[in-house]
mmCIF file of C-alpha atoms in Angstrom:
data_model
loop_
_atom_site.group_PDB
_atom_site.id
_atom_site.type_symbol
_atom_site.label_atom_id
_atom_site.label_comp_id
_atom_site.label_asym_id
_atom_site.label_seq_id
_atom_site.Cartn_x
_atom_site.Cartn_y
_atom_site.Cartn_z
ATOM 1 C CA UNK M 1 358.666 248.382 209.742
ATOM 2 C CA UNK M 2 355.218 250.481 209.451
ATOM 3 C CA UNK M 3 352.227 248.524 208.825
ATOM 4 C CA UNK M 4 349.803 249.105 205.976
ATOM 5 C CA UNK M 5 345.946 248.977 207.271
ATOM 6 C CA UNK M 6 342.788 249.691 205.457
ATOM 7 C CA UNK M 7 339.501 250.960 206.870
ATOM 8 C CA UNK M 8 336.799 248.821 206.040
ATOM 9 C CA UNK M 9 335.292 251.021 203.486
ATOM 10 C CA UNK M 10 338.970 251.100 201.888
ATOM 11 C CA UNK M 11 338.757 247.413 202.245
ATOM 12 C CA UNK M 12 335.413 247.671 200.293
ATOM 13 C CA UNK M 13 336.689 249.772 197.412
ATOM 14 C CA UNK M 14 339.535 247.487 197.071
ATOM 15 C CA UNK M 15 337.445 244.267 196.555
ATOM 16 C CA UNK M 16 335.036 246.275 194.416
ATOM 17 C CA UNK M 17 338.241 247.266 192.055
ATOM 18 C CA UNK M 18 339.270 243.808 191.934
ATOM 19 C CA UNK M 19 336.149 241.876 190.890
ATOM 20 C CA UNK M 20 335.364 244.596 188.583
ATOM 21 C CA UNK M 21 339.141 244.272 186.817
ATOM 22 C CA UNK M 22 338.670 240.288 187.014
ATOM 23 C CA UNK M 23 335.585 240.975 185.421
ATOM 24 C CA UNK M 24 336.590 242.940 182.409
ATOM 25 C CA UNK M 25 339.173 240.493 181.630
ATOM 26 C CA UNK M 26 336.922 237.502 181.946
ATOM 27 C CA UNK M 27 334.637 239.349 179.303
ATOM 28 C CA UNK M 28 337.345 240.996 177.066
ATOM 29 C CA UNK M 29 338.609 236.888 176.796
ATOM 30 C CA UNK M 30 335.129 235.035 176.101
ATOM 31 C CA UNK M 31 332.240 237.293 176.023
ATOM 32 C CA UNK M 32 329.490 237.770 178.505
ATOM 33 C CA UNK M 33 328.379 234.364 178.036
ATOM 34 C CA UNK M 34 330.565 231.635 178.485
ATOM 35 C CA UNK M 35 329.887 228.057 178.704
ATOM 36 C CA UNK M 36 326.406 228.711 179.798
ATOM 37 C CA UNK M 37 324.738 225.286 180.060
ATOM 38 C CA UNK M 38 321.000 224.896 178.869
ATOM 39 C CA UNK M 39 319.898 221.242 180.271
ATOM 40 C CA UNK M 40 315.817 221.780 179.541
ATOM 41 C CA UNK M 41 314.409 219.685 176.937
ATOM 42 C CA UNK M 42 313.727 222.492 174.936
ATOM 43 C CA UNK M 43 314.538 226.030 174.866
ATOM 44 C CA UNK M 44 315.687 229.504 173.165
ATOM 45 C CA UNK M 45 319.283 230.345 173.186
ATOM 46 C CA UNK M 46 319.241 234.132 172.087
ATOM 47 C CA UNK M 47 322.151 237.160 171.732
ATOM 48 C CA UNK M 48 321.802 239.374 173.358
ATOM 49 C CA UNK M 49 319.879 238.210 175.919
ATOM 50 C CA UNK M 50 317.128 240.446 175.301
ATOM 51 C CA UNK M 51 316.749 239.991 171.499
ATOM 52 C CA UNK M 52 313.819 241.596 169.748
ATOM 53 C CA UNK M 53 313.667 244.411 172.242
ATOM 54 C CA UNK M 54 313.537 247.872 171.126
ATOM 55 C CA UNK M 55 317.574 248.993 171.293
ATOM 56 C CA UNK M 56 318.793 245.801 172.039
ATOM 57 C CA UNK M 57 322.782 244.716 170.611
ATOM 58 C CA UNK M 58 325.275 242.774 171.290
ATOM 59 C CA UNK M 59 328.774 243.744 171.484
ATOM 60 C CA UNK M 60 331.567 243.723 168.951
ATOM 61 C CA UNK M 61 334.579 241.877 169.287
ATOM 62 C CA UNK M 62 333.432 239.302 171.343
ATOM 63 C CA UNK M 63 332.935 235.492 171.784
ATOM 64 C CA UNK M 64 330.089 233.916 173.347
ATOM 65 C CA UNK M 65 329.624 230.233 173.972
ATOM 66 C CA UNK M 66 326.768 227.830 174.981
ATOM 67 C CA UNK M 67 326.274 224.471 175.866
ATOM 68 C CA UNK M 68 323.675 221.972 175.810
ATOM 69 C CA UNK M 69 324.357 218.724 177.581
ATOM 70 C CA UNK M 70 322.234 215.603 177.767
ATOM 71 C CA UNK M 71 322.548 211.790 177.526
ATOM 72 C CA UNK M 72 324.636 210.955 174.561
ATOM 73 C CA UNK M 73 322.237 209.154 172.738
ATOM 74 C CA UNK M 74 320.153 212.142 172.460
ATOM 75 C CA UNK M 75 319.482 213.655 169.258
ATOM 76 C CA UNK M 76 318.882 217.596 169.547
ATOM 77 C CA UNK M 77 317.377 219.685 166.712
ATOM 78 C CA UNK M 78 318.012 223.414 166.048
ATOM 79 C CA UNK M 79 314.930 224.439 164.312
ATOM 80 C CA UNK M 80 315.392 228.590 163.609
ATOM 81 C CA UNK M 81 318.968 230.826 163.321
ATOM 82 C CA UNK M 82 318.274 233.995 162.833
ATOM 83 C CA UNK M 83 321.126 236.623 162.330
ATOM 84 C CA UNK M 84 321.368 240.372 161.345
ATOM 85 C CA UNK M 85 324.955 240.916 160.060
ATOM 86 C CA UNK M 86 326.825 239.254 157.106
ATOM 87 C CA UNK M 87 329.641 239.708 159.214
ATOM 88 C CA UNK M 88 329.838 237.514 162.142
ATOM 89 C CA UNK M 89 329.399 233.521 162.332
ATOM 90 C CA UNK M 90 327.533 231.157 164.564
ATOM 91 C CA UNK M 91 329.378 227.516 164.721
ATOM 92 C CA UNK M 92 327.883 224.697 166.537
ATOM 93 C CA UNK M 93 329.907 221.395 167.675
ATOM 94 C CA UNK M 94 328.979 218.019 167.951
ATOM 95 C CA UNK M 95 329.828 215.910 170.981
ATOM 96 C CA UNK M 96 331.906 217.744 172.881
ATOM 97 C CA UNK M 97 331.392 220.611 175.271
ATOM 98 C CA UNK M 98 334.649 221.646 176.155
ATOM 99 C CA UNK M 99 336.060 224.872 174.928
ATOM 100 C CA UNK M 100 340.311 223.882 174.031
ATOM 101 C CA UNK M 101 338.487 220.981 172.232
ATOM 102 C CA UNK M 102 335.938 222.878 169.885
ATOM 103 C CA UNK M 103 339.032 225.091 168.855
ATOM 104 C CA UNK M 104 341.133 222.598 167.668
ATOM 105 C CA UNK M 105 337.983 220.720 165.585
ATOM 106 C CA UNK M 106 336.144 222.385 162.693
ATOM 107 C CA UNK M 107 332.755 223.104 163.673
ATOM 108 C CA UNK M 108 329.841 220.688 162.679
ATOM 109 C CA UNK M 109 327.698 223.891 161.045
ATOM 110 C CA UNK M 110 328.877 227.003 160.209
ATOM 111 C CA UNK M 111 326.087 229.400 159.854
ATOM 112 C CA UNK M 112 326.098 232.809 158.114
ATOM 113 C CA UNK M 113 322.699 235.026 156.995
ATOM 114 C CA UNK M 114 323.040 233.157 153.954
ATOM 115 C CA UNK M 115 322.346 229.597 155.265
ATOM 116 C CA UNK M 116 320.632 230.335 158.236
ATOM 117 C CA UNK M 117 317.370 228.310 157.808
ATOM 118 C CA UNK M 118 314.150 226.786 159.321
ATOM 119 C CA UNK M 119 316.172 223.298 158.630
ATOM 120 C CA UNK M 120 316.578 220.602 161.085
ATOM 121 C CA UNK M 121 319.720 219.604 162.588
ATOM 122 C CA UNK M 122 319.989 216.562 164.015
ATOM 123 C CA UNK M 123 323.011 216.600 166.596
ATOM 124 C CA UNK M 124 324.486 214.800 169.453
ATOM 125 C CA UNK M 125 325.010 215.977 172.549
ATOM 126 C CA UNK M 126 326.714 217.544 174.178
ATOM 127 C CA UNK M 127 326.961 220.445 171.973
ATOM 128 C CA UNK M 128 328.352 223.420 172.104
ATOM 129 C CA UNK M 129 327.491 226.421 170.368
ATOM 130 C CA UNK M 130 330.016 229.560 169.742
ATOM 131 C CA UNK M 131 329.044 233.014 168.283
ATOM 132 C CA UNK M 132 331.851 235.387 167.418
ATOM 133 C CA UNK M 133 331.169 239.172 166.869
ATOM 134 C CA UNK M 134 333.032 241.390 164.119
ATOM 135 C CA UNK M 135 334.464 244.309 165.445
ATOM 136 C CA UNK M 136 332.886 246.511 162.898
ATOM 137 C CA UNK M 137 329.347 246.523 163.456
ATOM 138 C CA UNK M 138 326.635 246.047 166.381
ATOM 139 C CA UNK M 139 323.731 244.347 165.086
ATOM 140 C CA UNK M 140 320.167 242.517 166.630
ATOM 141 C CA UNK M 141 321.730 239.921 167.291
ATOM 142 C CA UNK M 142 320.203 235.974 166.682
ATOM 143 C CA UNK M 143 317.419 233.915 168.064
ATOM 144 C CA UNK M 144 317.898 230.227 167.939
ATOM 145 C CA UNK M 145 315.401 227.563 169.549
ATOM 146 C CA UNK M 146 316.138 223.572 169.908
ATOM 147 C CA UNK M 147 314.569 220.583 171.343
ATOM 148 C CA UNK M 148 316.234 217.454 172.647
ATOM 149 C CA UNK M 149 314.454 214.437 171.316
ATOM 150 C CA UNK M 150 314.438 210.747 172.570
ATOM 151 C CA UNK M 151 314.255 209.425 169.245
ATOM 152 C CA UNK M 152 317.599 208.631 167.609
ATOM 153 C CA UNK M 153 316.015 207.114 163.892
ATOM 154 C CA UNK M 154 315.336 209.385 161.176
ATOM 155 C CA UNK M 155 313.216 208.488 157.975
ATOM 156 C CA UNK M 156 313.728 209.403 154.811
ATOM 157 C CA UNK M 157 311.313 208.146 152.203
ATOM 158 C CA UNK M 158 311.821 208.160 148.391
ATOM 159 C CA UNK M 159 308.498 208.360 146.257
ATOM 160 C CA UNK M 160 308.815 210.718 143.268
ATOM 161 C CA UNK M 161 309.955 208.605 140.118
ATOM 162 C CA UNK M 162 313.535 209.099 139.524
ATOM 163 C CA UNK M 163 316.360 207.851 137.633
ATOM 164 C CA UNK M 164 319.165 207.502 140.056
ATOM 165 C CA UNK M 165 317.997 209.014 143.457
ATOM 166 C CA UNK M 166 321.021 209.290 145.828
ATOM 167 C CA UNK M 167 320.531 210.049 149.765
ATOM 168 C CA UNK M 168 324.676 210.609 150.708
ATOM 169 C CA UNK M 169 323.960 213.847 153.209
ATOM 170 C CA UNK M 170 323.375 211.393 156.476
ATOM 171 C CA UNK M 171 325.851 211.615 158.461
ATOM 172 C CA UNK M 172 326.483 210.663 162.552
ATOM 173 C CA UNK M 173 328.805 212.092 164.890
ATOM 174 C CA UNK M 174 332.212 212.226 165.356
ATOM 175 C CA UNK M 175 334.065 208.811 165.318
ATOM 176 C CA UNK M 176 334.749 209.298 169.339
ATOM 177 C CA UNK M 177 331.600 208.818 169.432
ATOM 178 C CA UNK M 178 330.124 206.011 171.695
ATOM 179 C CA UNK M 179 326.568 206.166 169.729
ATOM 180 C CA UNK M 180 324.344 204.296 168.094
ATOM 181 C CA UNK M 181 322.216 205.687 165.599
ATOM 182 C CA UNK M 182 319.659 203.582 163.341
ATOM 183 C CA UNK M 183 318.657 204.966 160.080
ATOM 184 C CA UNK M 184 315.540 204.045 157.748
ATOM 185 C CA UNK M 185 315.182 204.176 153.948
ATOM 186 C CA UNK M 186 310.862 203.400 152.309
ATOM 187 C CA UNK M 187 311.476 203.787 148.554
ATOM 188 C CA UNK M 188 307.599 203.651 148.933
ATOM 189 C CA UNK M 189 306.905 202.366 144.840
ATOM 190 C CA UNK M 190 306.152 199.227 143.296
ATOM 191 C CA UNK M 191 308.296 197.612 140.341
ATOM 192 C CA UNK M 192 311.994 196.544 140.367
ATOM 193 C CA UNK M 193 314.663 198.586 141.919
ATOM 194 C CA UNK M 194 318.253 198.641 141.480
ATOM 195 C CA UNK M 195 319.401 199.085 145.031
ATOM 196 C CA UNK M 196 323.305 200.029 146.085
ATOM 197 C CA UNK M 197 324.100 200.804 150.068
ATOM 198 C CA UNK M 198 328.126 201.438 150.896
ATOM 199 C CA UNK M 199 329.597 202.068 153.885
ATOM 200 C CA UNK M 200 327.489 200.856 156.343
ATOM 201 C CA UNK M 201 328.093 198.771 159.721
ATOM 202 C CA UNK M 202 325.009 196.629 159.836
ATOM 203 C CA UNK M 203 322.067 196.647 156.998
ATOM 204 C CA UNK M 204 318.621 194.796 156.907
ATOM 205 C CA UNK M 205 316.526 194.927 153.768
ATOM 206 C CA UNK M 206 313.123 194.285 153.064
ATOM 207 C CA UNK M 207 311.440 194.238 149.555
ATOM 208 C CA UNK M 208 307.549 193.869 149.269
ATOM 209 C CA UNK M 209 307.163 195.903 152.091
ATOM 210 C CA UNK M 210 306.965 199.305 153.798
ATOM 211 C CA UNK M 211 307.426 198.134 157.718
ATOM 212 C CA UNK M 212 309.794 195.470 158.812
ATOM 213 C CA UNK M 213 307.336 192.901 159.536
ATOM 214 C CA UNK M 214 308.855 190.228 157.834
ATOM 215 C CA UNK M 215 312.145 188.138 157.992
ATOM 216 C CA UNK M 216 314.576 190.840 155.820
ATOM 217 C CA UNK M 217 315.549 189.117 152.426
ATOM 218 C CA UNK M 218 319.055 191.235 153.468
ATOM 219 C CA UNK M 219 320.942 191.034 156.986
ATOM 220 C CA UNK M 220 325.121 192.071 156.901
ATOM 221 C CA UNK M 221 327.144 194.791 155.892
ATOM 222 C CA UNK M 222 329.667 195.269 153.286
ATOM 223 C CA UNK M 223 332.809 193.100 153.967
ATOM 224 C CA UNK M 224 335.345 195.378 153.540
ATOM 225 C CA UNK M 225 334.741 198.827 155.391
ATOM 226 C CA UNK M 226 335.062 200.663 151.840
ATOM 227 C CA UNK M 227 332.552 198.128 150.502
ATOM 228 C CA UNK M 228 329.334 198.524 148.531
ATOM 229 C CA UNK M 229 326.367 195.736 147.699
ATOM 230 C CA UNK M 230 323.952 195.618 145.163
ATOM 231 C CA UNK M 231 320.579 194.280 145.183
ATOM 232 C CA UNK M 232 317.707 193.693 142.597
ATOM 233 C CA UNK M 233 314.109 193.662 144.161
ATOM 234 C CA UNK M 234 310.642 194.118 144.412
ATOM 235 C CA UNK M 235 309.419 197.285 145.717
ATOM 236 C CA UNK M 236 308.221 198.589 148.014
ATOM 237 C CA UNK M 237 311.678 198.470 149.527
ATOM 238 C CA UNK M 238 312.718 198.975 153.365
ATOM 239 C CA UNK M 239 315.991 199.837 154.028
ATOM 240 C CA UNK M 240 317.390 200.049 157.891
ATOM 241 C CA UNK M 241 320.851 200.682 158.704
ATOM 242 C CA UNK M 242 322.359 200.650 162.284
ATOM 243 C CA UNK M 243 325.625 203.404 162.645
ATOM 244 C CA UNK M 244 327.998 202.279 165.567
ATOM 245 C CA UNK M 245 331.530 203.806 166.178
ATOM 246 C CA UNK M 246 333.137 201.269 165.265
ATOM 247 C CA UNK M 247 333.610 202.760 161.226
ATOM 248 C CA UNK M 248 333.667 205.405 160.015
ATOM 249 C CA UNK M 249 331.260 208.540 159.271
ATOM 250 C CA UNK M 250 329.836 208.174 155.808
ATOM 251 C CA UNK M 251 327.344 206.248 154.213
ATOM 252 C CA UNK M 252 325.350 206.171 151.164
ATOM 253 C CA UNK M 253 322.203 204.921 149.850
ATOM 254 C CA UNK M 254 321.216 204.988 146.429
ATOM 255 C CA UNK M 255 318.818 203.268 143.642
ATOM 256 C CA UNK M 256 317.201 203.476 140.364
ATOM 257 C CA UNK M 257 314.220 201.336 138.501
ATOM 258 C CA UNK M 258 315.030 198.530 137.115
ATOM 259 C CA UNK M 259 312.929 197.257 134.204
ATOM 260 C CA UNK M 260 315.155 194.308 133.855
ATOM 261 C CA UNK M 261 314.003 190.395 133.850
ATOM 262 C CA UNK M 262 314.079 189.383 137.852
ATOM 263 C CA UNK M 263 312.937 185.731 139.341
ATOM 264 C CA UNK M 264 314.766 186.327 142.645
ATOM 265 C CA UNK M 265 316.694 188.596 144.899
ATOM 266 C CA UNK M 266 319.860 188.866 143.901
ATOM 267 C CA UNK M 267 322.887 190.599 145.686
ATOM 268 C CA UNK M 268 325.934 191.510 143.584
ATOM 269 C CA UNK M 269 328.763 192.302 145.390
#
């Protein structure tokens, strides 16, 4: 039988054919920008690469990913979005960085020119982000910066008079979790207050206060994991709530004034 040899030019060509047709199908599949892994503490993540320059597009039809990996009991905030077509979507997952995963879970944020704000989101890692291109237009593109941040407690503190003044967006990550999170509530006003907290794992509460500096008048959870407790104190109130994996997602804080007749504490379950 004859034997088939190749110069080493033809050699050359060959290899150069191949990588280029592996190539096309490896950005044809996922985009230009797959599973690109951003470890600093802070950074841009940007499409196309060189956003904000005069001509600069990305591609239709395409899907890029990016991932941004760190301790798990990181919290990472994505301060600016910023697209330029109605038409194609930026989703961002929480605690996973794996690409089968993210397409069988519904992404943490979905964001469109219509929500894309200056907002915080508080995340945890890893997380992957996944921009998908219509096939009708080429736009600028989107700029998106983020910081990874050592602190896992957020603050949220109530001081405008109110009726009923419900805090029910906080939520943690995915119940697969294995995080810790701890949460704080300052309803920062003096006077009774009608206080109600459901679905939490483990709750301390401090009235006459705005720092925990004393022993908490409060220290459980609800019994049943679909529980709520009520409380009648003296404000200012402290409210801190530790989120494990071991319940579920949602919790909810909520209170009013009371003008009622109060001696002492009282929880009503």
């Amino acid at each position: 039988p004859k034997k088939f040899l190749c110069s080493n030019q033809q050699m050359d060509l060959l290899q150069l054919l191949l990588t280029a047709f592996l190539g096309s199908l490896l950005a044809f599949e996922t985009g230009s920008a797959v599973a690109v892994s951003v470890p600093a503490d802070t950074g841009t993540i940007q499409c196309p690469e060189n956003f904000g320059q005069p001509g600069a597009v990305y591609e239709n039809s395409k899907v890029y990913n990016w991932t941004i990996r760190g301790p798990k009991a990181v919290a990472i905030r994505f301060h600016f979005a910023e697209l330029e077509t109605p038409y194609d979507r930026l989703e961002i997952f929480e605690g996973t960085d794996d690409l089968e995963v993210s397409y069988r879970r519904n992404p943490k944020f979905r964001i469109n020119p219509n929500n894309a704000t200056s907002q915080a989101l508080v995340l945890i890692a890893p997380v992957l982000i996944r921009f998908k291109t219509d096939s009708s237009v080429a736009k600028r593109g989107f700029n998106l910066t983020y910081t990874l941040e050592e602190s896992l407690v957020r603050f949220r503190t109530f001081t405008e008079p109110s009726d009923d003044a419900i805090c029910s967006e906080l939520e943690v990550s995915d119940r697969d979790s294995n995080v810790s999170i701890e949460y704080r509530w300052l309803i920062d006003r003096p006077g009774r207050i009608d206080l109600k907290l459901s679905f939490s794992d483990l709750a301390r509460i401090y009235q006459m206060t705005t720092t925990p500096d004393k022993e908490p008048v409060f220290t459980n959870g609800p019994k049943e994991r679909e529980g709520t407790s009520r409380f009648r104190l003296f404000g200012p109130v402290l409210v801190l709530v530790k989120k494990t994996q071991t319940r579920g997602r949602v919790f909810r804080l909520s209170y009013r004034s009371s003008d009622g007749d109060l001696e002492m504490p009282t929880e009503i379950i």
